[in-house]
Coordinates of C-alpha atoms in Angstrom, one line a residue:
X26 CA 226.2 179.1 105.6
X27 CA 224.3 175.6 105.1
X28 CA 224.8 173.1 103.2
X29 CA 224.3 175.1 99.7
X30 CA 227.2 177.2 101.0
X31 CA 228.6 173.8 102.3
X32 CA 229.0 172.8 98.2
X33 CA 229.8 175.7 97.6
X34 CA 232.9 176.3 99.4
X35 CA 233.7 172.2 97.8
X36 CA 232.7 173.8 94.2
X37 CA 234.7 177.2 94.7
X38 CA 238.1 174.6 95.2
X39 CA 237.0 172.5 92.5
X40 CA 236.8 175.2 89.9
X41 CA 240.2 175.9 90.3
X42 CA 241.2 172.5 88.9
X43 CA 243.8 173.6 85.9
X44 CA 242.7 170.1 84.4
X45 CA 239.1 171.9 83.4
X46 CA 240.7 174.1 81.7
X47 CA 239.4 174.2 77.9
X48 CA 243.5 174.9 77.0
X49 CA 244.2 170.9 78.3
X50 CA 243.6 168.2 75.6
X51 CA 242.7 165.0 77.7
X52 CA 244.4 162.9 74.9
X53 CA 248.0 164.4 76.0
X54 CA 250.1 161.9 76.9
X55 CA 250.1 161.9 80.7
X56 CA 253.7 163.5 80.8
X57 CA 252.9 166.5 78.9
X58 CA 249.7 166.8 81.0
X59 CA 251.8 166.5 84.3
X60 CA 253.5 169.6 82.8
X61 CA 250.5 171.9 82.1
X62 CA 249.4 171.1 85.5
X63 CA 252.8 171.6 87.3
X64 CA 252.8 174.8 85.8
X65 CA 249.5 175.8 86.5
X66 CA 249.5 179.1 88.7
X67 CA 245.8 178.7 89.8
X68 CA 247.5 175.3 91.8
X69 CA 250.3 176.6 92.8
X70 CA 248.6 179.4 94.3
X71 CA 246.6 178.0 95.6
X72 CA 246.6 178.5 99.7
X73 CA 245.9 175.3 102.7
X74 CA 242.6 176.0 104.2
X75 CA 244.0 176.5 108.1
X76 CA 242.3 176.0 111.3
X77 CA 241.2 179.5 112.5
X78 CA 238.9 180.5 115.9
X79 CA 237.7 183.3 113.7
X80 CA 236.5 181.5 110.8
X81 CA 235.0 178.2 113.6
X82 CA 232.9 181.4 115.1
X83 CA 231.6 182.4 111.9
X84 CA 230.6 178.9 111.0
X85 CA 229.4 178.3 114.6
X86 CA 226.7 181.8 114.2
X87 CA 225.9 179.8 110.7
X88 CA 224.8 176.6 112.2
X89 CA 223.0 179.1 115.4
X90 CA 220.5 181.1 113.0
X91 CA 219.6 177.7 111.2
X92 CA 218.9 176.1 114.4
X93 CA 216.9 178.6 115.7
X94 CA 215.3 178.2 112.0
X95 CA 214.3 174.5 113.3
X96 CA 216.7 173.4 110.5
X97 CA 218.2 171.2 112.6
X98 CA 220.1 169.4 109.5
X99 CA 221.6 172.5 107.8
X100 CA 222.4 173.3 111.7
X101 CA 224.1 170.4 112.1
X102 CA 226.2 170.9 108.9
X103 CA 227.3 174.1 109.9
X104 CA 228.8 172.8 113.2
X105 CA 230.5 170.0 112.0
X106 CA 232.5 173.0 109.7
X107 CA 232.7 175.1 113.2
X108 CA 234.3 171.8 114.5
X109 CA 236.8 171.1 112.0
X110 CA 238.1 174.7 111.2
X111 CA 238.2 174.8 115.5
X112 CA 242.0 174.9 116.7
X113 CA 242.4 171.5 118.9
X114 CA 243.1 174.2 122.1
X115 CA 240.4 176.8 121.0
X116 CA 237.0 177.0 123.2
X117 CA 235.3 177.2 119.8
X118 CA 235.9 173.6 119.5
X119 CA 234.3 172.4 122.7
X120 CA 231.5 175.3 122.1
X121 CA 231.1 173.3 118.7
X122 CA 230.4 169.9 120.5
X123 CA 227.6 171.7 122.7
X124 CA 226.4 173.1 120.1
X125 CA 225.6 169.8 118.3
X126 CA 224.8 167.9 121.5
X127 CA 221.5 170.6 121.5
X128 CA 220.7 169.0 117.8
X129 CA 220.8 165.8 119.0
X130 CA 218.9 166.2 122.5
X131 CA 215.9 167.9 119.9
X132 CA 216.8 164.9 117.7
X133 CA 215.4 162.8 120.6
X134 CA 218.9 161.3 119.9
X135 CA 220.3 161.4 123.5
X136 CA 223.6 158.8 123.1
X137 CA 224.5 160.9 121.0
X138 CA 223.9 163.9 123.1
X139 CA 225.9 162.5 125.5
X140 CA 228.8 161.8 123.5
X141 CA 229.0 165.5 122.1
X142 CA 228.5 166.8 126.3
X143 CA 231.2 164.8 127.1
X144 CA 233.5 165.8 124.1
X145 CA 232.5 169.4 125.0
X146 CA 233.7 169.3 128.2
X147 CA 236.5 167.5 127.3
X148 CA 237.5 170.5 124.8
X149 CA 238.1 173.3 126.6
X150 CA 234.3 174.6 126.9
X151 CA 233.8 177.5 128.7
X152 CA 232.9 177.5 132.2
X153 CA 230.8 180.2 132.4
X154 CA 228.5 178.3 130.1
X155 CA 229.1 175.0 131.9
X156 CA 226.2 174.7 134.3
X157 CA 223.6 174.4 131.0
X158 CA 225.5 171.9 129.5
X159 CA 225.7 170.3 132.9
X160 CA 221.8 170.4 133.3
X161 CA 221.2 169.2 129.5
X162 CA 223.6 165.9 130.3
X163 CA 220.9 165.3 133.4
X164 CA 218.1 165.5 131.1
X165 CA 219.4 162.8 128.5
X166 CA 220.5 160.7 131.3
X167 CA 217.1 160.6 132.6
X168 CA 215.1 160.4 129.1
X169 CA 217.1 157.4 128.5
X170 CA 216.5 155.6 132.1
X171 CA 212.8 156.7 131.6
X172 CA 213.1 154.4 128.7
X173 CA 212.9 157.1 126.0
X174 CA 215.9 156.0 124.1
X175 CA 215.1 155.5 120.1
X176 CA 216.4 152.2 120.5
X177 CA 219.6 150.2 121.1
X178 CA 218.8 146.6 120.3
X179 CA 218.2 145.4 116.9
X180 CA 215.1 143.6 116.0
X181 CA 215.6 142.2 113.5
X182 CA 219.3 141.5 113.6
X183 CA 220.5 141.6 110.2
X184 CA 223.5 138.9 110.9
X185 CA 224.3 135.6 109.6
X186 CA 222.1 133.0 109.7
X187 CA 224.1 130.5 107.2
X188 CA 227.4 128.9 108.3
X189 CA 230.6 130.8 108.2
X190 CA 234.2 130.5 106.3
X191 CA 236.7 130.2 109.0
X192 CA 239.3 131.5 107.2
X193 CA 237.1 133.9 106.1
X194 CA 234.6 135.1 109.1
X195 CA 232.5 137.7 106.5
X196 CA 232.2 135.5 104.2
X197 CA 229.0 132.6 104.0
X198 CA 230.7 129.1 104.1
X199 CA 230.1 127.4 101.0
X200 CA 231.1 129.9 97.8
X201 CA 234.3 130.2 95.9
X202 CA 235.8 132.6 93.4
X203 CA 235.1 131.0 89.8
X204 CA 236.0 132.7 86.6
X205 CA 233.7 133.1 83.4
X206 CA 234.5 134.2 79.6
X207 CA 232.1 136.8 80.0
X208 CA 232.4 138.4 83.1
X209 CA 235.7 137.2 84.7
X210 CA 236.3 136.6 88.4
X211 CA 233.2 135.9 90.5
X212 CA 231.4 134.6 93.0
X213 CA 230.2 131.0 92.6
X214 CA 227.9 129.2 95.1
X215 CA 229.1 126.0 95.9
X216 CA 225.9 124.5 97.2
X217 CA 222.2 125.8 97.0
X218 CA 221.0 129.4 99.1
X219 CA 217.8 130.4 100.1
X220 CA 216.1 133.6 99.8
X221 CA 217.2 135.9 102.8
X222 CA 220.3 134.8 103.3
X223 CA 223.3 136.7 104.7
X224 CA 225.9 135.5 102.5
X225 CA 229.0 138.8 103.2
X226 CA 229.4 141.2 106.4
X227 CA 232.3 143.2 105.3
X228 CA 234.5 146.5 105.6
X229 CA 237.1 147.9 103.9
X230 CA 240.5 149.9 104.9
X231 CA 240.6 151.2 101.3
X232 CA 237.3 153.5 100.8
X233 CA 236.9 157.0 99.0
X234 CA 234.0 159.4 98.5
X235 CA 233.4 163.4 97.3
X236 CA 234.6 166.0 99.3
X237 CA 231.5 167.0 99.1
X238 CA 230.5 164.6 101.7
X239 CA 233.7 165.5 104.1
X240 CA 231.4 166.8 106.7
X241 CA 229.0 163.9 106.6
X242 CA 230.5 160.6 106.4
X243 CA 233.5 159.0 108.4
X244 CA 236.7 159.6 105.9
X245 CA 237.7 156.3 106.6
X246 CA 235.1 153.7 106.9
X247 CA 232.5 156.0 104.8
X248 CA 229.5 155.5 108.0
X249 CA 226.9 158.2 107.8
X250 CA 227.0 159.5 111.4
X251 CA 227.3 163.6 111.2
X252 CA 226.0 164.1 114.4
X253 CA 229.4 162.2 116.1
X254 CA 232.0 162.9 113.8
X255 CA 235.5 164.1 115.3
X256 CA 237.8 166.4 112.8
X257 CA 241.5 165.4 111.8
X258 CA 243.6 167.3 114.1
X259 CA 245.4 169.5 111.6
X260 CA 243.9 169.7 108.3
X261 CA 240.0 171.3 107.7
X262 CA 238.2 168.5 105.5
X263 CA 238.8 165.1 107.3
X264 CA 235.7 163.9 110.2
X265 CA 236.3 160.5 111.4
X266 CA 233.4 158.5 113.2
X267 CA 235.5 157.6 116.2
X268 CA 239.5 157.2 117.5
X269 CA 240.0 154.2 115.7
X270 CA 239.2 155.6 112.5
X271 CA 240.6 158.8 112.7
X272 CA 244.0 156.9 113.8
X273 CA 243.8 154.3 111.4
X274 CA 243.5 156.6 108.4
X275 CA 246.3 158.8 109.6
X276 CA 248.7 155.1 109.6
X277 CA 247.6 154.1 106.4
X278 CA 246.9 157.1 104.3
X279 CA 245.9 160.7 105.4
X280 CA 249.9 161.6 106.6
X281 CA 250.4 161.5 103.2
X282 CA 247.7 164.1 102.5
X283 CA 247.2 166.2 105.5
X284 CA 249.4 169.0 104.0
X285 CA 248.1 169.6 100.7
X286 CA 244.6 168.4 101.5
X287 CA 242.8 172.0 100.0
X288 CA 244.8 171.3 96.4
X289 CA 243.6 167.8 96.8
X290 CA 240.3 168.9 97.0
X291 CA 240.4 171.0 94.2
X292 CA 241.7 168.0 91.8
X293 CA 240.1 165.5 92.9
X294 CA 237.2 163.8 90.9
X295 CA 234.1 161.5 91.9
X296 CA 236.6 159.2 94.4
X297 CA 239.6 158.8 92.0
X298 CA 241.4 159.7 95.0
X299 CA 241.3 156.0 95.9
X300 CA 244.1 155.5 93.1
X301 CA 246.7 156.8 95.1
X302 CA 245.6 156.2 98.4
X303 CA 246.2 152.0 97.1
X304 CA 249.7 153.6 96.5
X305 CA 250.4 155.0 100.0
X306 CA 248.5 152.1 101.5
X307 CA 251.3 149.5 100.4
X308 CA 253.8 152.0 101.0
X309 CA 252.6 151.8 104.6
X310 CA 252.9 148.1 104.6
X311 CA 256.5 147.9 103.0
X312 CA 257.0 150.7 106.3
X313 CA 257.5 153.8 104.3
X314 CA 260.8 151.7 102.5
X315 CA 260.3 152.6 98.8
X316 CA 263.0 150.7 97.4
X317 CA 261.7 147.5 98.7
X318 CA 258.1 148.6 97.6
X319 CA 259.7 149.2 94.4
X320 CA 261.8 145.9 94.1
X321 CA 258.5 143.8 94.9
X322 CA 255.8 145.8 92.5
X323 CA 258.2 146.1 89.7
X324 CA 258.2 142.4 89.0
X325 CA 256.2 140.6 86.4
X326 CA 252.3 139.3 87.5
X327 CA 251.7 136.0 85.5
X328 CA 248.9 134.8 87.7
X329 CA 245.7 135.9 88.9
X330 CA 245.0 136.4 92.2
X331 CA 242.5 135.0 94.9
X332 CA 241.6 137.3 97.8
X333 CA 239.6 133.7 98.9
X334 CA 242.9 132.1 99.4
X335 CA 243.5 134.7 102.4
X336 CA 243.6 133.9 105.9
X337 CA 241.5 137.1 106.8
X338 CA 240.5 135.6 110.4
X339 CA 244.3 136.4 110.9
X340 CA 244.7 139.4 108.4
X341 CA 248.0 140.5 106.8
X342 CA 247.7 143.6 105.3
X343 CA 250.7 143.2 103.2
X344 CA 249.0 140.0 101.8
X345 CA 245.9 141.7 101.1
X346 CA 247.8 144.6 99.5
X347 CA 250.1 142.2 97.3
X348 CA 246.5 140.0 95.7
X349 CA 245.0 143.2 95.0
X350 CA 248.4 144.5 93.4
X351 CA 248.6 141.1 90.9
X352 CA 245.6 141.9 90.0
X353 CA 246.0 142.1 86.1
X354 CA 245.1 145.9 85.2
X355 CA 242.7 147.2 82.4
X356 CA 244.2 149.0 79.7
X357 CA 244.2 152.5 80.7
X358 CA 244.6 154.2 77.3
X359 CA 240.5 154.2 76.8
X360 CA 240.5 156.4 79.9
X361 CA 241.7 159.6 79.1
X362 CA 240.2 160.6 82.4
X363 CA 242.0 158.3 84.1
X364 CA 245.3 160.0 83.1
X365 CA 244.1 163.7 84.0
X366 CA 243.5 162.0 87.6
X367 CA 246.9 160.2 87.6
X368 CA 248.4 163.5 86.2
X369 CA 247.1 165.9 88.9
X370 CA 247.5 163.4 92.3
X371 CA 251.0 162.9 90.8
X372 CA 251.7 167.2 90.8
X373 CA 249.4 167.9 94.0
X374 CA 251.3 164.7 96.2
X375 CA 255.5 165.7 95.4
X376 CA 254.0 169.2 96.9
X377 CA 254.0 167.7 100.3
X378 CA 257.0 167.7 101.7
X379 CA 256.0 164.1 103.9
X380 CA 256.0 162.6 100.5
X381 CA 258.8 164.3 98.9
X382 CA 261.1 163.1 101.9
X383 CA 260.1 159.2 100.7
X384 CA 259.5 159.9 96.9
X385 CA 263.3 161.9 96.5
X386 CA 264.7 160.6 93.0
X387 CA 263.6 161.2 89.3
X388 CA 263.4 157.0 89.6
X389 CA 261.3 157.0 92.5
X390 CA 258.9 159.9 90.6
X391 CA 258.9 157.5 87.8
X392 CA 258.2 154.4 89.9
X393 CA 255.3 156.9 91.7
X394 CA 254.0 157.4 88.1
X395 CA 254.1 153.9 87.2
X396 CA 251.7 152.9 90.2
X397 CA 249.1 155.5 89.7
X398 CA 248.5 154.3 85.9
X399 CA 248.7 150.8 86.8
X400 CA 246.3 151.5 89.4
X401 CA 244.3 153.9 88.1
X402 CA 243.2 151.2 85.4
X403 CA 243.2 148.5 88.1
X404 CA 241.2 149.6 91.1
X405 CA 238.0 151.5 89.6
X406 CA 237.1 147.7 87.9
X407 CA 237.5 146.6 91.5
X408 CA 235.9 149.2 93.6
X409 CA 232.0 148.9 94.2
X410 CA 230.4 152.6 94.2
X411 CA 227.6 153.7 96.2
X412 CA 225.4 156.5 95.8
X413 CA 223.8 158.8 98.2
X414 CA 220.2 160.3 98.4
X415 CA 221.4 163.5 96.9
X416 CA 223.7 162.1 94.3
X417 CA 227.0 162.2 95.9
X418 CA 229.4 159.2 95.4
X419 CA 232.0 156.7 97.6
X420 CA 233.5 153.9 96.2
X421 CA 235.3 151.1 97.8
X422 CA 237.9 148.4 97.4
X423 CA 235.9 145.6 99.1
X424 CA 238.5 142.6 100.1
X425 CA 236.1 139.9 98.7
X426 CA 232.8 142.0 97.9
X427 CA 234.8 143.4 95.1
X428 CA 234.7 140.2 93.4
X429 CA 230.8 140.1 92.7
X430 CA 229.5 140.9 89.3
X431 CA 226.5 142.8 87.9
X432 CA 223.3 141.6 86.7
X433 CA 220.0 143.5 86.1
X434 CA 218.6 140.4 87.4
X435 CA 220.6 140.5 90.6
X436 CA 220.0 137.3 93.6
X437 CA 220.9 140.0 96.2
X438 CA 221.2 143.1 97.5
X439 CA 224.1 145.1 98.8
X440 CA 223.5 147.3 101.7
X441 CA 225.9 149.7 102.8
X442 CA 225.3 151.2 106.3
X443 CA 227.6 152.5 109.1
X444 CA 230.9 151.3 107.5
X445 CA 229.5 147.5 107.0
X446 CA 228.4 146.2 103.7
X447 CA 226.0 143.4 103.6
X448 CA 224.7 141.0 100.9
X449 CA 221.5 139.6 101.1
X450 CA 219.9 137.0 98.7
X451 CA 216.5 138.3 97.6
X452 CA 215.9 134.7 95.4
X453 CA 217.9 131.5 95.6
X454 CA 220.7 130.5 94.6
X455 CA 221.3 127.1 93.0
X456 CA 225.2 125.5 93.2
X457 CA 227.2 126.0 90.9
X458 CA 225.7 129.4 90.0
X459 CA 227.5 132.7 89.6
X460 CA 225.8 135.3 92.5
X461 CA 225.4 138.9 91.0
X462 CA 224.6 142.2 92.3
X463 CA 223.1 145.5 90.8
X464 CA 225.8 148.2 90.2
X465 CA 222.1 150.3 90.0
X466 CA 220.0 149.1 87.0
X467 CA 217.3 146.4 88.0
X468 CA 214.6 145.0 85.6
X469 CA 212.2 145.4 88.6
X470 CA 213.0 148.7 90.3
X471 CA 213.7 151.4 87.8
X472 CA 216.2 153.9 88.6
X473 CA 215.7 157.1 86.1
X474 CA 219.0 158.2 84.3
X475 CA 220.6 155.4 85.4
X476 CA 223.6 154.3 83.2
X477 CA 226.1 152.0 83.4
X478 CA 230.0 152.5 82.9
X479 CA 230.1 149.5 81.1
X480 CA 228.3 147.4 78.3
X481 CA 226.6 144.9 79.7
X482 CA 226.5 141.2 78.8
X483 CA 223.5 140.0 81.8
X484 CA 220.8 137.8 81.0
X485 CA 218.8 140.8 81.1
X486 CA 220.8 142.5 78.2
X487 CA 222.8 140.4 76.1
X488 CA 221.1 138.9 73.5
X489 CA 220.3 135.4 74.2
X490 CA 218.2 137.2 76.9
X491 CA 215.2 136.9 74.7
X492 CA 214.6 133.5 76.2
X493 CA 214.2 135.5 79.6
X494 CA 212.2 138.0 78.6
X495 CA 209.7 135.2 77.2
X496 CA 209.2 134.3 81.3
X497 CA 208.4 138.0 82.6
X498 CA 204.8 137.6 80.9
X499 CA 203.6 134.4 82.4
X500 CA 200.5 134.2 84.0
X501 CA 200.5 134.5 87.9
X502 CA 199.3 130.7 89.5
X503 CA 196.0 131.1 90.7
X504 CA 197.3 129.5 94.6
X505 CA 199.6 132.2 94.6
X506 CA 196.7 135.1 94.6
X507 CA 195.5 134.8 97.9
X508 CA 198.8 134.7 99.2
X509 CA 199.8 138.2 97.6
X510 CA 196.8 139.6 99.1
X511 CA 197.8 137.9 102.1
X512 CA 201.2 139.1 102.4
X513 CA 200.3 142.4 101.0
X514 CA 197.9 142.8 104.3
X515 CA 200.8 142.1 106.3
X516 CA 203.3 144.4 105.0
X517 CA 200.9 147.2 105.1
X518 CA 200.0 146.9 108.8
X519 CA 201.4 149.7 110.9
X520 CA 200.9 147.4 114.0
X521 CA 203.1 144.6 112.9
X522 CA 206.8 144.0 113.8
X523 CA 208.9 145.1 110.9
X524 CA 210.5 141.2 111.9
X525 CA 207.1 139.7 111.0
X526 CA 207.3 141.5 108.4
X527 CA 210.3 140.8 106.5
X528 CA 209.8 137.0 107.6
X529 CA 206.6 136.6 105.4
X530 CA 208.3 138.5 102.5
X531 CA 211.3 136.1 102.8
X532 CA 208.7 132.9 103.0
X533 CA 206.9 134.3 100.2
X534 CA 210.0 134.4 98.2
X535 CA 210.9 131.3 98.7
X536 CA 207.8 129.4 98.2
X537 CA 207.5 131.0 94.2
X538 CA 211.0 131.6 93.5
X539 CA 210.5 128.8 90.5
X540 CA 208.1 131.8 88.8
X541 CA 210.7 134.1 88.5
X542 CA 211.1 136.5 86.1
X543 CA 207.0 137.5 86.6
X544 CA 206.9 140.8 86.7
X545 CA 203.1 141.2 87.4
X546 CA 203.4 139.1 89.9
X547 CA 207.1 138.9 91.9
X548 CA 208.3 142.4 90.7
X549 CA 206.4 144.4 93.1
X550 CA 207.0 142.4 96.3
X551 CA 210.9 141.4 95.3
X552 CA 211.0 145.8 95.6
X553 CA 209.2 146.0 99.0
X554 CA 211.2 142.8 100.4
X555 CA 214.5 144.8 99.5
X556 CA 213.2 147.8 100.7
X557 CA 212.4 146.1 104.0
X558 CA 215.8 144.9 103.7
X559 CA 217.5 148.2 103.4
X560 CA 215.8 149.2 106.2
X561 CA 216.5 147.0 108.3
X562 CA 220.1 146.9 107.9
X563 CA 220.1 150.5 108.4
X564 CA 218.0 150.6 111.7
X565 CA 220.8 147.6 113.0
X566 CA 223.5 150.3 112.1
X567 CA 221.7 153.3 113.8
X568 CA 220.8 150.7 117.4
X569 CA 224.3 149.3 117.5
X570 CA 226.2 152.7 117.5
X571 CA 223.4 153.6 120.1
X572 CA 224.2 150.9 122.0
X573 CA 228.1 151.8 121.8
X574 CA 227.7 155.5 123.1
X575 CA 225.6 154.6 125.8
X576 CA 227.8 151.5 127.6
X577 CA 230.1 154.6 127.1
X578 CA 228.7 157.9 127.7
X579 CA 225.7 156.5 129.8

């Protein structure tokens, strides 16, 4: 069982959703569709997936014949399964752990190795087996004092390098929230930014992705780090990349969902499940008391919010919960998908008894209701989505991020790595100017099939774009050729510092941003300089957590 099977088991639960049913008619009103679903007997049927030794052995004999395959990534897939079906008593669990800490000591990853020894023996592993997990812990404690360590200082480090908001400390100083007829709420400069920089270093405490990605990204902070991921105590489709996480998203959302977790799974669509985990997160805030939650939501929102007004150096959730609450909603009627979503997490939820003790009256299931359509058409307009290499989505309610627009003429990137998004300027930004991001299209790096959700109104598209596309044919400036062929040597050297690298692509960049849009001339080099970008943010992620495990572990 691999990853194939991995989707599979994900696809077998999703196939049961009643909502795919050919019988439902999406334009219902969402009452009658809460109906067809409550009486759906494929749902109600429908068993929790339980922790079990038996089926963590299986999974655990899986993940052995790959790795003696050399597929140490299908391997690893396979364990993480082992680990979460694993009872939190059961020697499968620790057996799990050493299991994986072998994947990462071939990996040439030995923090990590370290961290899944000491997990091991920390979960009930067997002794008889003890003395070769013993003897691998010596081996990565001497490959990394030898110096063989794939690295636990960033260089580059991808942090700011332009003043900060106090008030805001993951925010560049110097940019507001403006509004336009066009594109509504954005992100304005207020004075003039240079190519490479770092103008937002944030999280989020809201995120979402596929279940398909359960056993490969943190459930909470979304951080790609399968080979350290610990399981929710109870439930079988929850990893966390640490403590913190796993506790936080127990607090704020995963309480709420632990028990009916499997039907969640099988309802769920690409990350709509972050409509009514917005729900449960002011729920949390208001301390589980519904009727005050009920008495503050219920009012009437005349004014737009501004997350930039926040104090998020001291951060109140309850104030970050409230701005994103006022924020004024889309119509949801021209989402009939929207209302299948609302209509299934409203059935699957008032199964779980932890909810049904809060949620107990016909006006609290209406009030319930309510939310989920408000928010349904309020939080996908705010939540940024993020793709993986194979397809799979994660979206995100970013507390100021969220606020940046799309162009396919973006000034920056967004890089999302190890729970941390960044924005980078590729080109400068001039005050006064709106900053925009890519939601994927980009008139310089074509993405096949890509499509936006939206119609969109950018410089690139709308119509008195034609002016713009007159500037993508100019010719390139004859000084500027021997620098391309300069910077191109550079770039292409295997025996230069990626550093030195990524500073001539950001000098370059600055020194003929005034020629931009030229695609035979900037295109190329504005996709290797956010490549190099990518990158590097990624290699800071993989270093820092690294450097985390070993002050630990080491």
């Amino acid at each position: 069982m691999g990853r194939d099977q991995e989707d599979s088991m994900i696809s077998d639960l999703l196939a049961k959703n009643p909502c795919r049913s050919g019988e439902l008619d999406l334009n219902w009103p969402v009452e009658r569709i809460i109906k067809y679903v409550a009486g759906s007997s494929q749902l109600a049927g429908l068993e929790e997936l339980c922790k079990s030794d038996l089926e963590a052995s299986k999974l655990r004999e899986f993940g052995n014949h790959f790795y003696r395959l050399r597929n140490l990534v299908e391997a690893t897939f396979c364990y993480n399964q082992a680990i979460c079906h694993a009872p939190p008593d059961s020697e499968q669990l620790g057996m799990g752990y050493a299991n994986r800490s072998a994947i990462c000591f071939e990996m040439r990853d030995y923090e990590m190795a370290m961290f899944n020894i000491q997990m091991a023996k920390k979960h009930n592993y067997p002794d008889k087996l003890m003395a070769k997990l013993l003897e691998r812990e010596r081996n990565c404690k001497q490959r990394i004092a030898d110096g063989h360590s794939k690295g636990t200082v960033p260089n580059p480090r991808m942090g700011f390098n332009v003043d900060i908001n106090p008030r805001i400390p993951f925010l560049a100083k110097g940019i507001a929230m403006g509004y336009d007829p066009r594109f509504g709420r954005g992100l304005v400069a207020e004075k003039d930014f240079n190519a490479g920089d770092l103008i937002l270093d944030e999280t989020s405490e809201l995120f979402a992705h596929d279940f398909n990605l359960c056993f490969k990204h943190c459930s909470q902070c979304s951080a790609n780090v399968c080979q350290i991921l610990i399981p929710c105590r109870t439930c079988v489709l929850f990893m966390y990349c640490s403590e913190e996480c796993r506790e936080l998203h127990w607090k704020l959302f995963h309480r709420f969902e632990c028990g009916v977790v499997t039907k969640l799974c099988c309802v769920s669509g690409t990350g709509d499940i972050i409509t009514p985990r917005f729900f449960f997160y002011g729920l949390t805030q208001f301390g589980d008391d519904l009727q005050a939650m009920m008495e503050y939501c219920e009012k009437e929102v005349s004014t737009q919010s501004n997350p930039l007004e926040l104090d998020f150096a001291n951060l109140d959730r309850m104030e970050w919960f409230r701005v994103l609450h006022n924020t004024h909603p889309r119509g949801l009627d021209s989402s009939p998908g929207g209302k299948r979503a609302v209509a299934s997490y409203f059935v699957v939820f008032l199964m779980n008894p932890v909810v049904k003790s809060i949620i107990r009256t016909e006006s609290h299931r209406q009030f319930f209701l309510r939310s989920l359509l408000r928010y349904s058409s309020m939080i996908h307009p705010l939540a940024t989505t993020f793709f993986t290499s194979d397809g799979h989505m994660f979206a995100a309610v970013l507390p100021i991020g969220s606020l940046l627009n799309h162009s396919c003429d973006p000034h920056a990137i967004q890089s999302l790595n190890y729970g941390r998004r960044k924005v980078i300027l590729v080109r400068p930004v001039r005050k006064g100017e709106q900053i925009f991001v890519s939601y994927g299209p980009i008139w310089w790096r074509h993405i096949p099939g890509a499509v936006l959700p939206f119609k969109c109104r950018c410089v690139v598209c709308d119509q008195p774009g034609r002016e713009w596309h007159s500037l993508k044919g100019r010719p390139i400036p004859p000084k500027a050729v021997k620098d391309m062929l300069v910077l191109k040597e550079i770039y292409e050297k295997a025996d230069v510092h990626p550093a030195t690298k990524l500073i001539a692509l950001q000098q370059f960049m600055k020194r003929y941003a005034h020629h931009h849009p030229n695609e035979a001339f900037l295109g190329n080099f504005l996709k290797v300089y956010c490549s190099f970008l990518e990158m590097a943010c990624k290699t800071e992620g993989q270093r820092l957590v690294r450097a985390r495990l070993q002050a630990k572990f080491v």
